[in-house]
Coordinates of C-alpha atoms in Angstrom, one line a residue:
V1207 CA 0.0 0.0 0.0
L1208 CA 1.5 3.3 -1.1
D1209 CA 1.9 6.6 0.7
F1210 CA 0.6 5.3 4.1
N1211 CA 3.8 6.6 5.7
D1212 CA 3.7 10.1 4.1
P1213 CA 2.7 12.6 6.8
F1214 CA 2.3 15.3 4.2
S1215 CA -0.3 13.4 2.2
T1216 CA -2.5 12.8 5.3
E1217 CA -2.3 16.5 6.3
V1218 CA -3.3 17.9 3.0
K1219 CA -5.4 14.9 1.8
P1220 CA -7.3 13.3 4.6
R1221 CA -8.1 9.6 4.0
I1222 CA -11.7 8.2 4.0
L1223 CA -11.8 4.4 4.6
L1224 CA -14.8 2.5 3.2
M1225 CA -15.2 -0.7 5.3
G1226 CA -17.9 -3.3 5.8
L1227 CA -18.7 -7.0 5.1
R1228 CA -18.6 -8.4 1.6
R1229 CA -21.5 -7.3 -0.7
S1230 CA -22.6 -4.6 1.6
G1231 CA -22.4 -2.0 -1.2
K1232 CA -19.1 -0.2 -0.6
S1233 CA -17.8 -0.2 -4.2
S1234 CA -21.3 0.7 -5.5
I1235 CA -21.4 3.8 -3.3
Q1236 CA -18.0 4.9 -4.5
K1237 CA -18.9 4.3 -8.2
V1238 CA -22.3 6.1 -8.0
V1239 CA -21.0 9.2 -6.0
F1240 CA -17.7 9.8 -7.7
H1241 CA -17.9 8.0 -11.1
K1242 CA -21.5 8.9 -12.2
M1243 CA -22.3 5.2 -12.6
S1244 CA -26.0 4.4 -12.9
P1245 CA -27.2 2.5 -9.8
N1246 CA -28.5 -0.3 -12.0
E1247 CA -25.0 -0.8 -13.5
T1248 CA -23.6 -1.5 -10.0
L1249 CA -25.4 -4.8 -10.0
F1250 CA -22.6 -6.1 -12.3
L1251 CA -19.7 -5.0 -10.2
E1252 CA -17.4 -7.8 -9.0
S1253 CA -16.4 -8.2 -5.4
T1254 CA -13.4 -6.1 -4.3
N1255 CA -10.5 -8.5 -3.5
K1256 CA -7.8 -5.9 -2.8
I1257 CA -7.5 -2.4 -1.3
C1258 CA -8.5 0.2 -4.0
R1259 CA -7.2 3.7 -3.5
E1260 CA -8.7 6.7 -5.3
D1261 CA -7.7 10.4 -5.1
V1262 CA -10.6 12.8 -5.2
S1263 CA -9.2 16.3 -6.1
N1264 CA -12.2 18.2 -7.5
S1265 CA -11.2 21.4 -5.7
S1266 CA -9.1 22.7 -2.9
F1267 CA -12.0 21.9 -0.5
V1268 CA -13.1 18.5 -1.9
N1269 CA -9.6 17.0 -1.7
F1270 CA -9.2 13.6 -0.1
Q1271 CA -8.3 9.9 -0.7
I1272 CA -10.8 7.1 -0.6
W1273 CA -9.7 3.6 0.3
D1274 CA -12.1 0.8 -0.5
F1275 CA -11.3 -2.2 1.7
P1276 CA -12.3 -5.8 0.8
G1277 CA -14.9 -7.2 3.3
Q1278 CA -12.7 -10.2 4.1
I1279 CA -9.8 -8.3 5.6
D1280 CA -8.6 -9.9 8.8
F1281 CA -7.3 -7.4 11.4
F1282 CA -5.4 -10.2 13.2
D1283 CA -3.4 -11.1 10.1
P1284 CA 0.2 -10.0 10.8
T1285 CA 0.6 -8.8 7.2
F1286 CA -2.2 -6.3 7.8
D1287 CA -0.6 -3.2 9.4
Y1288 CA -3.8 -1.6 10.7
E1289 CA -1.9 0.9 12.9
M1290 CA -0.2 2.4 9.8
I1291 CA -3.6 2.7 8.0
F1292 CA -5.7 4.2 10.8
R1293 CA -3.0 6.7 11.9
G1294 CA -3.6 8.9 8.9
T1295 CA -7.4 8.5 8.5
G1296 CA -9.8 11.4 8.8
A1297 CA -13.1 9.4 8.5
L1298 CA -14.0 5.7 8.6
I1299 CA -17.2 4.8 6.8
F1300 CA -18.6 1.4 7.9
V1301 CA -21.3 0.2 5.5
I1302 CA -24.0 -2.2 7.0
D1303 CA -26.5 -4.0 4.7
S1304 CA -29.9 -3.2 6.2
Q1305 CA -31.6 -6.0 4.2
D1306 CA -29.3 -8.7 5.6
D1307 CA -28.8 -10.1 9.1
Y1308 CA -26.5 -7.4 10.6
M1309 CA -25.2 -9.2 13.7
E1310 CA -22.0 -10.2 12.0
A1311 CA -21.6 -6.7 10.7
L1312 CA -22.1 -5.2 14.2
A1313 CA -19.4 -7.5 15.5
R1314 CA -17.0 -6.4 12.7
L1315 CA -17.9 -2.8 13.3
H1316 CA -17.1 -3.1 17.0
L1317 CA -13.7 -4.7 16.3
T1318 CA -12.9 -2.1 13.6
V1319 CA -13.9 0.9 15.7
T1320 CA -12.1 -0.2 18.9
R1321 CA -8.9 -0.9 17.0
A1322 CA -9.0 2.3 15.0
Y1323 CA -9.8 4.5 18.1
K1324 CA -6.8 3.1 20.0
V1325 CA -4.5 4.1 17.1
N1326 CA -6.2 7.4 16.2
P1327 CA -8.8 8.9 18.6
D1328 CA -9.5 11.8 16.1
I1329 CA -11.1 9.5 13.5
N1330 CA -14.8 10.4 12.6
F1331 CA -16.8 7.1 12.7
E1332 CA -19.6 7.2 10.1
I1333 CA -22.1 4.3 9.9
F1334 CA -24.0 4.0 6.6
I1335 CA -27.1 1.8 7.1
H1336 CA -27.3 1.0 3.5
K1337 CA -29.8 -0.4 0.9
V1338 CA -32.8 1.1 2.8
D1339 CA -34.7 1.6 -0.5
G1340 CA -36.2 -1.9 0.0
L1341 CA -37.6 -1.1 3.5
S1342 CA -40.8 0.7 4.5
D1343 CA -40.5 4.0 6.4
D1344 CA -41.3 2.3 9.7
H1345 CA -38.9 -0.5 9.1
K1346 CA -36.1 2.0 8.3
I1347 CA -36.6 3.8 11.6
E1348 CA -36.8 0.6 13.6
T1349 CA -33.6 -0.8 11.9
Q1350 CA -31.7 2.4 12.6
R1351 CA -32.8 2.4 16.2
D1352 CA -31.8 -1.2 16.7
I1353 CA -28.4 -0.8 15.0
H1354 CA -27.7 2.4 16.9
Q1355 CA -28.7 0.8 20.3
R1356 CA -26.6 -2.4 19.7
A1357 CA -23.5 -0.6 18.5
N1358 CA -23.4 1.8 21.4
D1359 CA -24.2 -0.9 23.9
D1360 CA -21.2 -2.9 22.6
L1361 CA -19.0 0.2 23.1
A1362 CA -20.4 0.9 26.6
D1363 CA -19.7 -2.8 27.6
A1364 CA -16.1 -2.2 26.5
G1365 CA -15.8 1.0 28.5
L1366 CA -15.6 3.2 25.3
E1367 CA -18.7 5.3 25.7
K1368 CA -16.8 8.4 24.6
I1369 CA -16.5 7.1 21.0
H1370 CA -19.2 8.9 18.9
L1371 CA -20.8 7.1 16.0
S1372 CA -22.8 9.0 13.4
F1373 CA -25.6 7.0 11.6
Y1374 CA -27.1 7.6 8.2
L1375 CA -29.8 5.8 6.2
T1376 CA -28.5 5.5 2.7
S1377 CA -29.4 4.1 -0.8
I1378 CA -27.7 4.6 -4.2
Y1379 CA -31.2 4.8 -5.7
D1380 CA -32.0 8.3 -4.3
H1381 CA -30.0 11.3 -3.1
S1382 CA -29.6 10.0 0.5
I1383 CA -26.1 8.7 -0.3
F1384 CA -25.0 12.1 -1.6
E1385 CA -26.3 13.9 1.4
A1386 CA -24.6 11.4 3.8
F1387 CA -21.3 11.8 1.9
S1388 CA -21.7 15.5 2.0
K1389 CA -21.9 15.5 5.8
V1390 CA -18.9 13.1 6.0
V1391 CA -16.7 15.4 3.8
Q1392 CA -17.8 18.6 5.6
K1393 CA -16.2 17.2 8.8
L1394 CA -12.8 17.0 6.9
I1395 CA -12.9 20.6 5.7
P1396 CA -11.1 22.9 8.2
Q1397 CA -12.5 26.0 6.5
L1398 CA -16.1 24.9 7.0
P1399 CA -17.0 27.5 9.7
T1400 CA -15.6 30.2 7.5
L1401 CA -17.7 29.0 4.5
E1402 CA -20.8 28.7 6.6
N1403 CA -20.3 32.2 7.9
L1404 CA -19.9 33.6 4.4
L1405 CA -23.1 31.9 3.3
N1406 CA -25.0 33.3 6.3
I1407 CA -23.8 36.8 5.5
F1408 CA -24.6 36.4 1.8
I1409 CA -28.2 35.1 2.3
S1410 CA -29.1 37.6 5.1
N1411 CA -28.1 40.5 2.9
S1412 CA -29.7 39.2 -0.3
G1413 CA -33.1 38.1 0.8
I1414 CA -32.3 34.4 0.0
E1415 CA -34.1 31.5 1.7
K1416 CA -31.4 28.8 1.4
A1417 CA -28.0 28.5 -0.3
F1418 CA -25.7 25.5 -0.9
L1419 CA -22.1 25.5 -2.1
F1420 CA -21.9 22.5 -4.3
D1421 CA -19.0 20.5 -5.8
V1422 CA -20.5 20.1 -9.3
V1423 CA -18.6 16.9 -10.1
S1424 CA -19.8 14.7 -7.3
K1425 CA -22.9 16.8 -6.3
I1426 CA -21.6 16.8 -2.7
Y1427 CA -22.5 20.1 -0.9
I1428 CA -19.4 21.2 1.0
A1429 CA -21.2 23.9 2.9
T1430 CA -24.6 25.5 3.5
D1431 CA -26.0 28.2 5.7
S1432 CA -27.2 27.6 9.2
T1433 CA -30.9 27.0 8.4
P1434 CA -32.0 23.4 8.4
V1435 CA -31.5 21.2 5.3
D1436 CA -34.6 19.8 3.7
M1437 CA -34.1 16.6 1.6
Q1438 CA -36.4 17.8 -1.2
T1439 CA -34.6 21.1 -1.4
Y1440 CA -31.3 19.2 -1.7
E1441 CA -32.7 16.9 -4.4
L1442 CA -33.9 19.9 -6.4
C1443 CA -30.4 21.4 -6.3
C1444 CA -28.8 18.1 -7.5
D1445 CA -31.3 17.9 -10.4
M1446 CA -30.6 21.5 -11.3
I1447 CA -26.9 20.9 -11.5
D1448 CA -27.5 17.8 -13.8
V1449 CA -29.7 20.0 -16.1
V1450 CA -27.2 22.8 -16.3
I1451 CA -24.2 20.5 -17.0
D1452 CA -26.2 18.4 -19.6
I1453 CA -27.4 21.4 -21.5
S1454 CA -24.0 23.1 -21.3
C1455 CA -22.4 20.0 -22.8
I1456 CA -24.7 20.4 -25.8
Y1457 CA -24.8 24.2 -26.3
G1458 CA -21.9 25.5 -24.2
L1459 CA -19.0 24.3 -26.3
K1460 CA -17.6 26.1 -29.3
D1461 CA -18.4 25.1 -32.9
D1462 CA -15.2 23.1 -33.1
G1463 CA -16.1 21.2 -29.9
T1464 CA -13.4 23.0 -27.8
G1465 CA -13.9 24.9 -24.5
T1466 CA -15.4 23.8 -21.2
P1467 CA -19.2 23.4 -20.6
Y1468 CA -18.9 24.9 -17.1
D1469 CA -17.0 28.3 -16.9
K1470 CA -17.2 31.8 -15.4
E1471 CA -20.3 32.6 -17.5
S1472 CA -22.3 29.6 -16.3
M1473 CA -25.5 30.5 -14.5
A1474 CA -29.1 29.3 -14.6
I1475 CA -32.6 30.5 -13.4
I1476 CA -35.4 28.0 -12.9
K1477 CA -38.8 29.3 -11.7
L1478 CA -40.9 26.8 -9.7
N1479 CA -44.7 26.8 -9.5
N1480 CA -44.7 27.7 -5.8
T1481 CA -43.3 31.3 -6.3
T1482 CA -39.8 30.1 -5.6
V1483 CA -36.8 30.7 -7.9
L1484 CA -33.7 28.4 -8.2
Y1485 CA -30.6 30.4 -9.0
L1486 CA -27.3 28.8 -9.9
K1487 CA -24.0 30.7 -10.3
E1488 CA -20.4 29.5 -11.0
V1489 CA -18.0 30.1 -8.1
T1490 CA -14.9 28.3 -9.3
K1491 CA -14.5 25.7 -12.1
F1492 CA -15.5 23.0 -9.7
L1493 CA -17.9 24.8 -7.3
A1494 CA -21.4 26.3 -7.8
L1495 CA -23.7 28.3 -5.6
V1496 CA -27.3 27.2 -5.7
C1497 CA -29.9 29.5 -4.0
F1498 CA -33.6 29.3 -3.2
V1499 CA -35.1 32.8 -3.6
R1500 CA -38.7 34.1 -3.3
E1501 CA -39.9 35.7 -6.6
E1502 CA -40.4 39.1 -4.9
S1503 CA -36.9 39.0 -3.5
F1504 CA -35.5 37.9 -6.9
E1505 CA -36.8 41.2 -8.4
R1506 CA -33.7 42.7 -6.7
K1507 CA -31.4 40.5 -8.8
G1508 CA -28.8 43.3 -9.2
L1509 CA -28.3 43.3 -5.4
I1510 CA -28.0 39.5 -5.3
D1511 CA -25.4 39.6 -8.1
Y1512 CA -23.4 42.3 -6.4
N1513 CA -23.4 40.3 -3.1
F1514 CA -22.5 37.2 -5.0
H1515 CA -19.5 39.0 -6.5
C1516 CA -18.3 39.8 -3.0
F1517 CA -19.0 36.2 -1.9
R1518 CA -17.0 34.8 -4.8
K1519 CA -14.1 37.1 -4.0
A1520 CA -14.1 36.0 -0.4
I1521 CA -14.1 32.3 -1.5
Q1522 CA -11.1 33.0 -3.7
E1523 CA -9.2 34.5 -0.7
V1524 CA -10.0 31.4 1.3
F1525 CA -8.6 29.4 -1.6
E1526 CA -5.4 31.5 -1.6
V1527 CA -4.9 30.9 2.2
R1528 CA -5.4 27.2 1.6
M1529 CA -2.8 27.1 -1.2
K1530 CA -0.3 28.9 1.0
V1531 CA -0.7 26.3 3.7
V1532 CA -0.3 23.5 1.1
R1533 CA 2.9 25.1 -0.3
S1534 CA 4.3 25.7 3.2
R1535 CA 3.6 22.0 4.2
K1536 CA 5.2 20.8 1.0
H1537 CA 8.3 22.9 1.7
Q1538 CA 8.5 21.6 5.3
S1539 CA 8.1 18.0 4.1
H1540 CA 10.8 18.5 1.5
M1541 CA 13.1 20.0 4.1
Q1542 CA 12.5 17.1 6.5
T1543 CA 13.3 14.6 3.7
N1544 CA 16.6 16.4 3.0
K1545 CA 17.5 16.3 6.7
R1546 CA 17.0 12.5 6.8
A1547 CA 19.3 12.0 3.9
T1548 CA 23.1 11.5 4.1
P1549 CA 25.4 13.7 1.9
N1550 CA 25.6 11.1 -0.8
G1551 CA 21.8 11.1 -1.0
T1552 CA 21.2 7.7 0.6
P1553 CA 18.4 7.8 3.2
R1554 CA 19.4 7.0 6.8
M1555 CA 18.0 3.9 8.3
P1556 CA 15.6 4.6 11.2

């Protein structure tokens, strides 16, 4: 496994581990969220038999590594260096198949969480109760309550009540998997409070009901304002991004087929039949701001556009600070590497 020992890579690119039993849906989640694979196509995916690493570098904020682990990994195998793996991990997503008997999955979850916590207490533990599309609403709630109770009881019996587990009901056949991944990724963005504060200032001065800052590639929202998130609102935003990108790919390119479908001129207005306006504007080549505005407030579009210009400028400044940090850490990593080398360039043995 490459780069597990690189301290710089884990500082700049936090790792997200996808774990769970075989056939729980780990690879399907990754393919649907980050590769635009149709949920129906995932039925033909083969079982993962080795650790698969993927870099997700859509922007300076959505910038991490995903490690997809085979379900049959044995923590007691001496060839499996779990300490090295967990040491640089930002989030551990454990996927449980809600349509299967989950007792074995809970036992594996407990083993995984306790081992990971001893190595790295700062890991965020995220539990995806997956494949809930086949359950009724009452059954979903009951399954989540039962898994939540059993998992926390196991930790309490081991004297580890301070470990916090976050639970999500997910399915690749609706937007629940994107919303769950959004909340996981947000915990790994150190600039999140700054982004949320900027969005709060923007909507309060523009008469906007709700605003999301989206990564247009994955449809993960990396930040939103402090008002509650409604699932239907989020789904409308995702659908709008799909419409904008699809139409831009048809009409947004030059006659010779060159250019990019999503650029600084990208924007869209969709008027809904409930006197609400959906407004999308390009922030960077990977980010979009999607807003919900009342029709009467949208009459002051000039004010909204001016405030958006200020918002975009502030986001660019946050980017610049981020890049300075990255360059500084790269320089420090390079200096440390040089110090560990002998004059003839041969690394010293530890």
